[in-house]
XYZ file of C-alpha atoms in Angstrom:
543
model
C 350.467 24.476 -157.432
C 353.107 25.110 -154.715
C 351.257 24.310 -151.917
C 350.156 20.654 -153.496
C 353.131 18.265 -152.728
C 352.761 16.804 -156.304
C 351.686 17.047 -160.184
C 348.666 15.926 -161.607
C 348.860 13.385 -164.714
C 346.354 11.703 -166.725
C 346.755 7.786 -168.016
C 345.879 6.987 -171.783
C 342.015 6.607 -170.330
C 341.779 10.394 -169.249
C 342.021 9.522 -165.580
C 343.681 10.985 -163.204
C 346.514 10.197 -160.981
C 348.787 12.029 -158.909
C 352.477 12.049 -159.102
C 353.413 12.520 -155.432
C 357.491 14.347 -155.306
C 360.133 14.261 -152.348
C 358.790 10.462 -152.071
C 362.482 8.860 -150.806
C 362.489 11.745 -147.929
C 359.279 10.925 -146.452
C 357.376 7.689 -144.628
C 354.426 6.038 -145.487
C 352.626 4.080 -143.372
C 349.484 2.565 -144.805
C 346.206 0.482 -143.695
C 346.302 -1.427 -140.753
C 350.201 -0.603 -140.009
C 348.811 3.190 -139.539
C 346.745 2.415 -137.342
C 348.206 0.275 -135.278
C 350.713 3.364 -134.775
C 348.084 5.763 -134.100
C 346.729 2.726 -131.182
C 350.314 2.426 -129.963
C 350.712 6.450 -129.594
C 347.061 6.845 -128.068
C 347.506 4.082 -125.349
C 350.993 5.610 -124.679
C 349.445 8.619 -123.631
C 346.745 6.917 -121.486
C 348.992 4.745 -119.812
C 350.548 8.045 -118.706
C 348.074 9.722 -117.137
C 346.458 6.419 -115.858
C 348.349 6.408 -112.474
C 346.987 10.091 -111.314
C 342.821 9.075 -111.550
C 341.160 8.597 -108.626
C 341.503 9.757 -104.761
C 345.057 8.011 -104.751
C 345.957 8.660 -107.824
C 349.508 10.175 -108.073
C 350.792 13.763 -108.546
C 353.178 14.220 -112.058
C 355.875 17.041 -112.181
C 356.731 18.711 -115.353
C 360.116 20.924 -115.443
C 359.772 23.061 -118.512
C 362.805 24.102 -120.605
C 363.863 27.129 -118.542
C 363.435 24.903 -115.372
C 360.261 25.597 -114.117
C 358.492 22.855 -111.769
C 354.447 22.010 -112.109
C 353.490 19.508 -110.080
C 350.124 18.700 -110.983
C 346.990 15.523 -110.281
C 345.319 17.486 -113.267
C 344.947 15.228 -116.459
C 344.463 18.419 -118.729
C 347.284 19.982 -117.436
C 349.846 17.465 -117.364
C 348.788 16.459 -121.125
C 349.291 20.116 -121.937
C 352.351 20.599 -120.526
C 353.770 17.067 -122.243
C 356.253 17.382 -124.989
C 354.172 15.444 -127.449
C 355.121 14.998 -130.645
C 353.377 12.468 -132.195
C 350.179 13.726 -133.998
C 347.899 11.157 -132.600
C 349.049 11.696 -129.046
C 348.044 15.715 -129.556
C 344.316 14.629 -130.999
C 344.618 12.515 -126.657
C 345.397 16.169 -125.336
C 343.138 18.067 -127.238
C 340.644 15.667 -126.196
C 341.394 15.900 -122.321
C 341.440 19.918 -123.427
C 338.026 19.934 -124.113
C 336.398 17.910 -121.844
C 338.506 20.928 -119.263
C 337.067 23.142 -121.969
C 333.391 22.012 -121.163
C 333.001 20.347 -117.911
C 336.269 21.232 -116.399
C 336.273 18.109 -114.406
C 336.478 14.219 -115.629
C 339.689 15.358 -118.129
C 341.944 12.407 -116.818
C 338.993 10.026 -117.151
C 338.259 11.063 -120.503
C 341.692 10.151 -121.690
C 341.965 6.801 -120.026
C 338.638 5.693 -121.360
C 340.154 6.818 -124.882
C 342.633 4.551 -124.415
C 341.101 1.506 -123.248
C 338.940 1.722 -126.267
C 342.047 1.613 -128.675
C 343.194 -1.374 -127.251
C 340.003 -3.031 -127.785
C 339.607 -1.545 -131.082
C 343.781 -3.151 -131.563
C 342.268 -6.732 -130.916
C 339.056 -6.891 -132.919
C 341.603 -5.288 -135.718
C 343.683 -8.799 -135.100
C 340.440 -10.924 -135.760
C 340.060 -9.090 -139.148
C 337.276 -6.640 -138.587
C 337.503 -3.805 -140.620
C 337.872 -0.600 -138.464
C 334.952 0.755 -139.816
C 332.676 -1.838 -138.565
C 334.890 -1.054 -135.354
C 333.928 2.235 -135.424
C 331.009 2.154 -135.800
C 330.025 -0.512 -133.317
C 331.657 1.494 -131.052
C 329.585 4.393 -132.010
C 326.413 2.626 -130.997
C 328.040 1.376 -127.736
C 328.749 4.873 -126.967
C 324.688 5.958 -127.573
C 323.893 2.222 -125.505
C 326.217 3.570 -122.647
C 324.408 7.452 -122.757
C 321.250 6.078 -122.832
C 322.104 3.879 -119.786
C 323.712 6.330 -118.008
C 320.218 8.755 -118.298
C 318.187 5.852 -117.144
C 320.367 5.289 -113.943
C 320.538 9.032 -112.833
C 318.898 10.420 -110.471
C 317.543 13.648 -109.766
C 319.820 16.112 -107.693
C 318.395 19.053 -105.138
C 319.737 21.861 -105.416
C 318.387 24.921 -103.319
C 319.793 27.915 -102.361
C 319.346 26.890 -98.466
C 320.485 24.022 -98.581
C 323.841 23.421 -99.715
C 325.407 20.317 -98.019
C 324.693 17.837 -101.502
C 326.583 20.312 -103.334
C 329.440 20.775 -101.241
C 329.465 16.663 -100.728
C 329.804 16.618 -105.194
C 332.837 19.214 -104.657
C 334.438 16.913 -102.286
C 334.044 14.189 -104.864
C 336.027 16.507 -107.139
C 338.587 17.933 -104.868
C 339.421 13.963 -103.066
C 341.976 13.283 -105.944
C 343.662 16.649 -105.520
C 346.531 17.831 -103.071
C 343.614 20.306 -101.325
C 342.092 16.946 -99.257
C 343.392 17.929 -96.410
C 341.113 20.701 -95.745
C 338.680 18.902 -98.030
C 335.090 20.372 -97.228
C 336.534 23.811 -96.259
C 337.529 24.066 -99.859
C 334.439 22.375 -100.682
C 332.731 24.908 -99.069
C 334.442 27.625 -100.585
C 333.703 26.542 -104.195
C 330.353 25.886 -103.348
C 329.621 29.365 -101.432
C 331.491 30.955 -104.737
C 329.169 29.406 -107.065
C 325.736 29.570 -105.428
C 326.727 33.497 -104.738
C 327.034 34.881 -108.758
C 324.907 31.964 -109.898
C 321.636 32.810 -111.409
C 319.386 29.679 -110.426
C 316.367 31.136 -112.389
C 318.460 30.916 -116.002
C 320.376 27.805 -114.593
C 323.735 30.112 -115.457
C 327.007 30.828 -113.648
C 329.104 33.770 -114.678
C 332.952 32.887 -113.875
C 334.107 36.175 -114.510
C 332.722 37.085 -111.573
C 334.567 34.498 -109.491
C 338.247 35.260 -109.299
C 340.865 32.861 -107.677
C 344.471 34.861 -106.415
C 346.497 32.747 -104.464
C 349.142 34.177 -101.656
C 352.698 32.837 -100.839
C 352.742 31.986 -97.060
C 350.379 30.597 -94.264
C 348.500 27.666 -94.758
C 346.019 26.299 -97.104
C 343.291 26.404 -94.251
C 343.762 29.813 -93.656
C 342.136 30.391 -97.811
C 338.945 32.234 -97.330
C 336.131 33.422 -99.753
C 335.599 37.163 -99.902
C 332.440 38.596 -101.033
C 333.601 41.588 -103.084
C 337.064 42.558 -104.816
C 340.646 41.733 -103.587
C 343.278 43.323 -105.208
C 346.698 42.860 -104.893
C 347.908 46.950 -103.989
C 347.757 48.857 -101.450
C 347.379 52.882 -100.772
C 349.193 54.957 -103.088
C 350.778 56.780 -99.773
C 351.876 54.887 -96.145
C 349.862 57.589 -94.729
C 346.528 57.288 -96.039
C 344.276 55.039 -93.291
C 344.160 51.380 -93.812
C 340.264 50.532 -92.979
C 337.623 52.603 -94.195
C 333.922 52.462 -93.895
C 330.780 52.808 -96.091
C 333.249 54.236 -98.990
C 331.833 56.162 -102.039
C 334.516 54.962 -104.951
C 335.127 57.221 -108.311
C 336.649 54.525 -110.653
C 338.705 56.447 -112.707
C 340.757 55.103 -115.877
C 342.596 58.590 -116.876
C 345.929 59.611 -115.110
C 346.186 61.879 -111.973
C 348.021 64.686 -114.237
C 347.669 67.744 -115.793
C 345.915 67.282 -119.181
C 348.337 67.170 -122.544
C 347.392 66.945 -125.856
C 347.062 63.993 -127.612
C 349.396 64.463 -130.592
C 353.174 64.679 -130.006
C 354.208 68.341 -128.831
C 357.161 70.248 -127.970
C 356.976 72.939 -125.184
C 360.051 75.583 -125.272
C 360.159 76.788 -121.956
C 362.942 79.864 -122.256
C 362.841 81.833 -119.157
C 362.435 81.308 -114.960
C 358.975 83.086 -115.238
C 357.560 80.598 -117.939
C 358.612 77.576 -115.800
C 357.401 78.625 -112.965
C 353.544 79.965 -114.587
C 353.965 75.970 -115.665
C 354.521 75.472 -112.355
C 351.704 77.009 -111.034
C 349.357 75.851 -113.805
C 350.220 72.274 -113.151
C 349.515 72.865 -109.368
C 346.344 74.445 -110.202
C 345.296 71.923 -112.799
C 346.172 69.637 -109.468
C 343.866 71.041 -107.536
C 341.468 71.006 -109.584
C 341.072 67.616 -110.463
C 341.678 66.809 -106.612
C 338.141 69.416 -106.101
C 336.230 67.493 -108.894
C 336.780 64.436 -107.094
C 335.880 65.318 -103.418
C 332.972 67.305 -104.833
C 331.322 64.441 -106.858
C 331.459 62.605 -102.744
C 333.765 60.458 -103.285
C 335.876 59.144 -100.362
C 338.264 57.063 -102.032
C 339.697 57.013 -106.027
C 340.345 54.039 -107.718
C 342.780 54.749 -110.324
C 343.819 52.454 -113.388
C 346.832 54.332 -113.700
C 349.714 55.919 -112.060
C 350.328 59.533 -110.890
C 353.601 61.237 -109.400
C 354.273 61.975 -106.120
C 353.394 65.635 -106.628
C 349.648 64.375 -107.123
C 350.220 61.870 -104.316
C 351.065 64.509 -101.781
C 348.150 66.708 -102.704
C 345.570 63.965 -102.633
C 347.106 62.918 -98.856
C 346.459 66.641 -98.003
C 342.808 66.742 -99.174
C 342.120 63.444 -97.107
C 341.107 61.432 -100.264
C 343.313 58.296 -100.220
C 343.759 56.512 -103.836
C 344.982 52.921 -105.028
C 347.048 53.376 -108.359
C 348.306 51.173 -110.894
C 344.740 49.029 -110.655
C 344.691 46.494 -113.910
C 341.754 46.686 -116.172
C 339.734 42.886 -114.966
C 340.412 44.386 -111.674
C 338.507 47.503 -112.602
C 335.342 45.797 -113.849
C 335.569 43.310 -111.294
C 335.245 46.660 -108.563
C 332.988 48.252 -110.851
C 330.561 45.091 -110.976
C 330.837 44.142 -107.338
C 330.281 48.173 -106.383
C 327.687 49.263 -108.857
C 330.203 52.144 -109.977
C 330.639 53.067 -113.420
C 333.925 53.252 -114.849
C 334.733 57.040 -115.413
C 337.378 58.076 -118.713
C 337.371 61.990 -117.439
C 337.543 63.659 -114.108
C 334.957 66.613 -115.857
C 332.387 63.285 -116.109
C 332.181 62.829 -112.466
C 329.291 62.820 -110.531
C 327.644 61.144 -107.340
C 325.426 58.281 -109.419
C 328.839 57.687 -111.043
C 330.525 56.653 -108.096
C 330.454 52.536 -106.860
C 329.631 51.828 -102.893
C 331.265 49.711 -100.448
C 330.844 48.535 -96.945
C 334.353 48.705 -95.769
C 337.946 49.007 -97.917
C 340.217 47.520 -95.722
C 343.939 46.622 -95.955
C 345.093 42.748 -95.800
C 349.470 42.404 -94.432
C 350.851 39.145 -94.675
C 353.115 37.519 -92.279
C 356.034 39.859 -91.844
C 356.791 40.775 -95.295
C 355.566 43.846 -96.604
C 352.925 42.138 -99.078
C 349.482 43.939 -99.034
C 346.263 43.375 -100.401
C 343.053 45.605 -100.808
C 339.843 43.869 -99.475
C 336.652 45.477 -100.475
C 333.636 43.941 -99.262
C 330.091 44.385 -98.622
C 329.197 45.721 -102.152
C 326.061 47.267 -102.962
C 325.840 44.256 -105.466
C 327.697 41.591 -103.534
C 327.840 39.063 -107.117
C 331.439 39.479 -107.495
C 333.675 37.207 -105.146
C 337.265 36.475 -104.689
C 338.654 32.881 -103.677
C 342.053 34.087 -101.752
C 344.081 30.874 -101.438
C 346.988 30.672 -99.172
C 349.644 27.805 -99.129
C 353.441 27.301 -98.585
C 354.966 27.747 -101.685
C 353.495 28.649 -105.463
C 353.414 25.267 -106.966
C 351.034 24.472 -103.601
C 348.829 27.708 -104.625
C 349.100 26.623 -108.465
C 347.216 23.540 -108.127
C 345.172 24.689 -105.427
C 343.907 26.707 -107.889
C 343.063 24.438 -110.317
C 341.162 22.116 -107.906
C 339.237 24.640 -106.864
C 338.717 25.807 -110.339
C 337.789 21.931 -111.050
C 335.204 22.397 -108.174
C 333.800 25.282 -109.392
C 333.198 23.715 -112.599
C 331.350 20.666 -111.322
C 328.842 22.624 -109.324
C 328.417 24.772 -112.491
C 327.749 21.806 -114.508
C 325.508 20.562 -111.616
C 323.189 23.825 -112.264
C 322.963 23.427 -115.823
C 321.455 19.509 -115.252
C 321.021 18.661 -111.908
C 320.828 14.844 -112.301
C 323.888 12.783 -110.817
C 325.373 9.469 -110.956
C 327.571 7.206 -108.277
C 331.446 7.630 -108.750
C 333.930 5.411 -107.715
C 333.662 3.426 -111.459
C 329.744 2.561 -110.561
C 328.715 4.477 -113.420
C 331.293 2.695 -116.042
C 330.493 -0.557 -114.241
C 326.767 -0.359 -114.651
C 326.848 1.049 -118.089
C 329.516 -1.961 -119.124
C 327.030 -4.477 -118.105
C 324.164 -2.339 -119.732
C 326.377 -2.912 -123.237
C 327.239 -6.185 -122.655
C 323.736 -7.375 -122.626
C 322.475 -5.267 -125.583
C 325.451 -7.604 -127.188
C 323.738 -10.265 -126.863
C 320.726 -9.150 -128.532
C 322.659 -8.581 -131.399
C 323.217 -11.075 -134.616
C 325.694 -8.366 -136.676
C 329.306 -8.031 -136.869
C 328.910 -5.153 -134.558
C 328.635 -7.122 -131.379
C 332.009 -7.692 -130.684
C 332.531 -3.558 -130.425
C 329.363 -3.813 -128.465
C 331.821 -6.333 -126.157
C 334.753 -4.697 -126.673
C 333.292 -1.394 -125.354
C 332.125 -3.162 -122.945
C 335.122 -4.195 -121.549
C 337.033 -0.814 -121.974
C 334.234 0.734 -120.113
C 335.673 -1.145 -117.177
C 339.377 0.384 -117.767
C 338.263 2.972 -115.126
C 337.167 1.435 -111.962
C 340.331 -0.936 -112.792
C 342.525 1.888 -113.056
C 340.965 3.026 -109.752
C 341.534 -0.259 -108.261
C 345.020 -0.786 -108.967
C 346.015 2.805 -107.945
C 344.365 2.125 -104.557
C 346.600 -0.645 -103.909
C 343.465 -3.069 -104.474
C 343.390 -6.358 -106.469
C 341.981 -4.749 -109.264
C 340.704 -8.178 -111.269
C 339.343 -9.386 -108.088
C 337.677 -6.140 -107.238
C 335.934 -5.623 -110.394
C 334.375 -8.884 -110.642
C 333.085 -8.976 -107.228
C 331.731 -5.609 -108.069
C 330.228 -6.827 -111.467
C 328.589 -9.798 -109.714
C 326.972 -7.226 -106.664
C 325.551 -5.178 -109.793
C 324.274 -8.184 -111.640
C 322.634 -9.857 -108.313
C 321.366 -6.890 -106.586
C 320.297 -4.625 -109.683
C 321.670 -1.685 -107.656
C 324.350 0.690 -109.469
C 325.732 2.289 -106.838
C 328.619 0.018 -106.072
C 332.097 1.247 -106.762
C 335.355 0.753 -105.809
C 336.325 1.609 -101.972
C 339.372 3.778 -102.583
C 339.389 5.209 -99.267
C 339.235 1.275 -98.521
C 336.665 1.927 -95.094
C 335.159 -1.788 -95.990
C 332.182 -0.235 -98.164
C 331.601 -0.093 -101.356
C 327.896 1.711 -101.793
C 329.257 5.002 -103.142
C 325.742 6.264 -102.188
C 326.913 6.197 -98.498
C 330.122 7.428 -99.108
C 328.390 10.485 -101.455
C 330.608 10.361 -103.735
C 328.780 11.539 -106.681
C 329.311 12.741 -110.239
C 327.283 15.305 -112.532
C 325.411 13.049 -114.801
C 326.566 15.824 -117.703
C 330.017 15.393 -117.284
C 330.344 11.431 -117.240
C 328.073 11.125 -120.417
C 330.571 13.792 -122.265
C 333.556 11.897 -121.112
C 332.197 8.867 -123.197
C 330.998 10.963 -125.947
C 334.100 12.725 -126.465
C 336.090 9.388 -126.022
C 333.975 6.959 -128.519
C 333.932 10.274 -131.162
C 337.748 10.292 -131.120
C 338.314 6.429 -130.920
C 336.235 6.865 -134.389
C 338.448 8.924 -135.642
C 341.738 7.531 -135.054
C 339.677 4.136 -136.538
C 339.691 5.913 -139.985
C 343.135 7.075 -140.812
C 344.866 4.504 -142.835
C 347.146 6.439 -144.826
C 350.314 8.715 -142.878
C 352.690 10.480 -144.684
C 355.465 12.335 -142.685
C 359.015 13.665 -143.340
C 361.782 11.370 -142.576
C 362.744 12.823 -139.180
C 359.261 12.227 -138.043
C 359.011 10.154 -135.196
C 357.083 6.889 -135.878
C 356.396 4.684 -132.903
């Protein structure tokens, strides 16, 4: 009974009860006072992260304990690097987690939506509605919103010749992060990435095969997609030549040395004559393995690890240049992109073994002595690297989770090709879309139906406000365009350019993502709705 914080006793009637111990070191909070708490701790969170949505949404910076700096537009990452302590405030990061998890993009939306519904859900709780009923009125909402949202899509073309829709839904994506000023280059990239390792026939995107390394130095135009392997070494000797072409790889993954066994040994080596027959055999053993390489044809060895200088000078001599030292991703990545197959002995070696390559060439940076390995032109070209270039690492850092955010949209965008408008059209239209159904209904649950209603609209007022709009103002001249035109493509002008058809702005959204953001949102909201009983230690903070 250890683990049970309590005994179990039985009244004069046989029934149970539960004699709870430790009960002056802990807190209770019960009913509505819970969750009230859990409200207060879930809109804390949201009012957070609510200043960084949208294309003028601001950057946070975290400094970690040991002084490290991430400064970040990414909801999912600034929620995950929060000191949160509160239980209900970790339920609002795992939540922005997995809509990262899923979609990849939408993870500050998610969150704000979350809490715009608690704060509905805090009123109606004021009125005296039990937050059941809240729940699951809100539940319903949430299917009345989906079902809006599907009738409101539209279809999406995506062909492998023409790209430009694509790249215009990564620029959606990218125009909240720091990357806009070279906007559709990185657009581009992400787009060019995808549609390269995507399989359009199984509607299926591998990211393994797209890897993102990022390079101190230069600027963030100068990032450039590579199709085929970059890996960050160089030649194992300053001699070996720095471009190559049409190279035959062996992709090797046992050291450059003379074989040992594999138990634990001792040699005694007692006289001149038995070191140097060691010597010899090591230098023969040498040359040996050197000969099984050139004679399988291969002009270049890829090797995951290290040999000694020794090994280094002989392969120089025999003109067969090696990288060392090459991680094992990196070595499926290059075995992938090359058609090569990984070889565990230099005995197994043989010309179908070995991966091809257009050209291996050598990348130098600026004048520091940093240089990469650029192998391109692959015999299967489905592996691609995103090299990213910018002035300092925290630049790079969330360059790379942009374009990661990118990626993921265009993804999603495979999977279900059917879009909406952005710019809080989509919450705007599906608001009024709940509102009505409201009406039509004579149950308690019509004032979630409302209540949702209005929460829906937390976004494009978020959006509003961080554009430096009046955001009351702007959303009900926006409701009344959506009411009196029956079009549901207005949204708020962040970019303020005097238009407000997101339709001619393209800024568009994966139908996919925006119905998971209110899934996720309404399915935690429920949640929260049903605790009523908290029981913590004493040095718990309670808000």
């Amino acid at each position: 009974m250890s683990a049970f914080p309590g005994s179990i006793a039985f009244d004069e009637y046989g029934r149970p009860f539960i004699i709870l111990r430790d009960q002056d070191q802990q807190k209770r909070l019960t009913g509505n006072d819970a969750i009230k708490s859990h409200i207060m701790a879930g809109r804390q969170i949201a009012s957070t992260i609510k200043t960084s949505l949208g294309p003028k949404g601001l950057d946070k910076m975290m400094v970690t304990g040991d002084g490290e700096v991430t400064v970040t537009n990414d909801g999912a990452t600034i929620l995950k690097m929060m000191d949160v302590d509160h239980e209900i405030a970790k339920l609002m990061v795992q939540l922005s987690q997995s809509q990262d998890d899923e979609i990849g993009d939408g993870t500050t939306g998610v969150v704000v939506l979350a809490g715009a519904l608690l704060e509905q859900a805090e009123s109606l709780l004021d009125r005296g509605i039990h937050p059941i009923r809240i729940a699951d009125g809100f539940e319903l909402a949430g299917q009345c919103a989906v079902k809006h949202l599907d009738s409101i899509a539209e279809p999406f073309p995506i062909a492998a010749d023409n790209l430009e829709p694509l790249v215009r839904v990564a620029m959606t994506t990218l125009g909240s992060k720091i990357v806009n000023k070279c906007h559709r280059q990185m657009a581009e990239i992400a787009v060019n990435a995808v549609m390269t390792v995507a399989d359009l026939e199984k509607k299926d995107v591998n990211f393994e095969l797209i890897k993102i390394i990022g390079k101190v130095g230069g600027r963030m135009e100068d990032s450039s997609l590579v199709k085929g392997v970059v890996i960050d070494k160089s030649m194992s000797h300053p001699q070996m030549p720095k471009s190559m072409k049409d190279v035959k790889m062996a992709i090797i993954t046992c050291p450059f040395e003379p074989p040992k066994p594999k138990t634990k040994y001792k040699l005694d080596v007692t006289s001149v004559d038995d070191y140097q027959a060691l010597r010899t055999y090591e230098a023969e053993k040498f040359e040996e393995i050197v000969k099984l390489v050139k004679d399988s044809g291969a002009t270049l060895a890829i090797c995951q690890w290290g040999f000694d200088d020794e090994a280094n000078h002989l392969l120089l001599q025999h003109n067969l240049p090696a990288v060392r030292w090459v991680g094992g991703p990196e070595i499926e990545l290059i075995a992938i992109a090359t058609g090569g197959r990984i070889v565990p002995r230099f005995e197994e070696l043989t010309p179908e073994k070995l991966g091809t390559a257009g050209t291996v060439r050598e990348l130098s940076f600026g004048t520091g002595q940093d240089k990469m390995l650029v192998i391109e032109d692959c015999k299967s070209s489905r592996a691609v690297t995103i090299l990213l270039r910018g002035g300092n690492q925290m630049i790079i850092d969330e360059a790379k989770r942009s374009v990661h955010d990118a990626i993921c949209v265009v993804r999603s965008l495979i999977k279900d090709s059917r879009i909406v408008y952005g710019g809080g059209a989509a919450e705007i239209s599906s608001s009024l879309a709940v509102a009505k159904e409201a009406d039509q209904l004579s149950t308690l649950e019509q004032y979630a139906f409302r209540a949702f209603s209005v929460a829906l609209e937390a976004v494009p007022l978020a959006l509003a406000e961080n554009s430096g709009l009046l955001p009351i103002e702007t959303l009900s001249e926006l409701k009344s365009r959506h009411t009196g035109e029956k079009v549901s493509t207005y949204g708020v002008d962040c970019m303020l350019t005097g238009e407000s058809d997101m339709k001619k702005h393209h800024v568009v959204e994966s139908l996919h993502s925006k119905k998971q953001q209110i899934i996720l949102a309404t399915q935690l909201v429920k949640m929260i709705l049903k605790i009523d009983d908290v029981r913590s230690p004493n040095d718990q903070p309670q808000y």
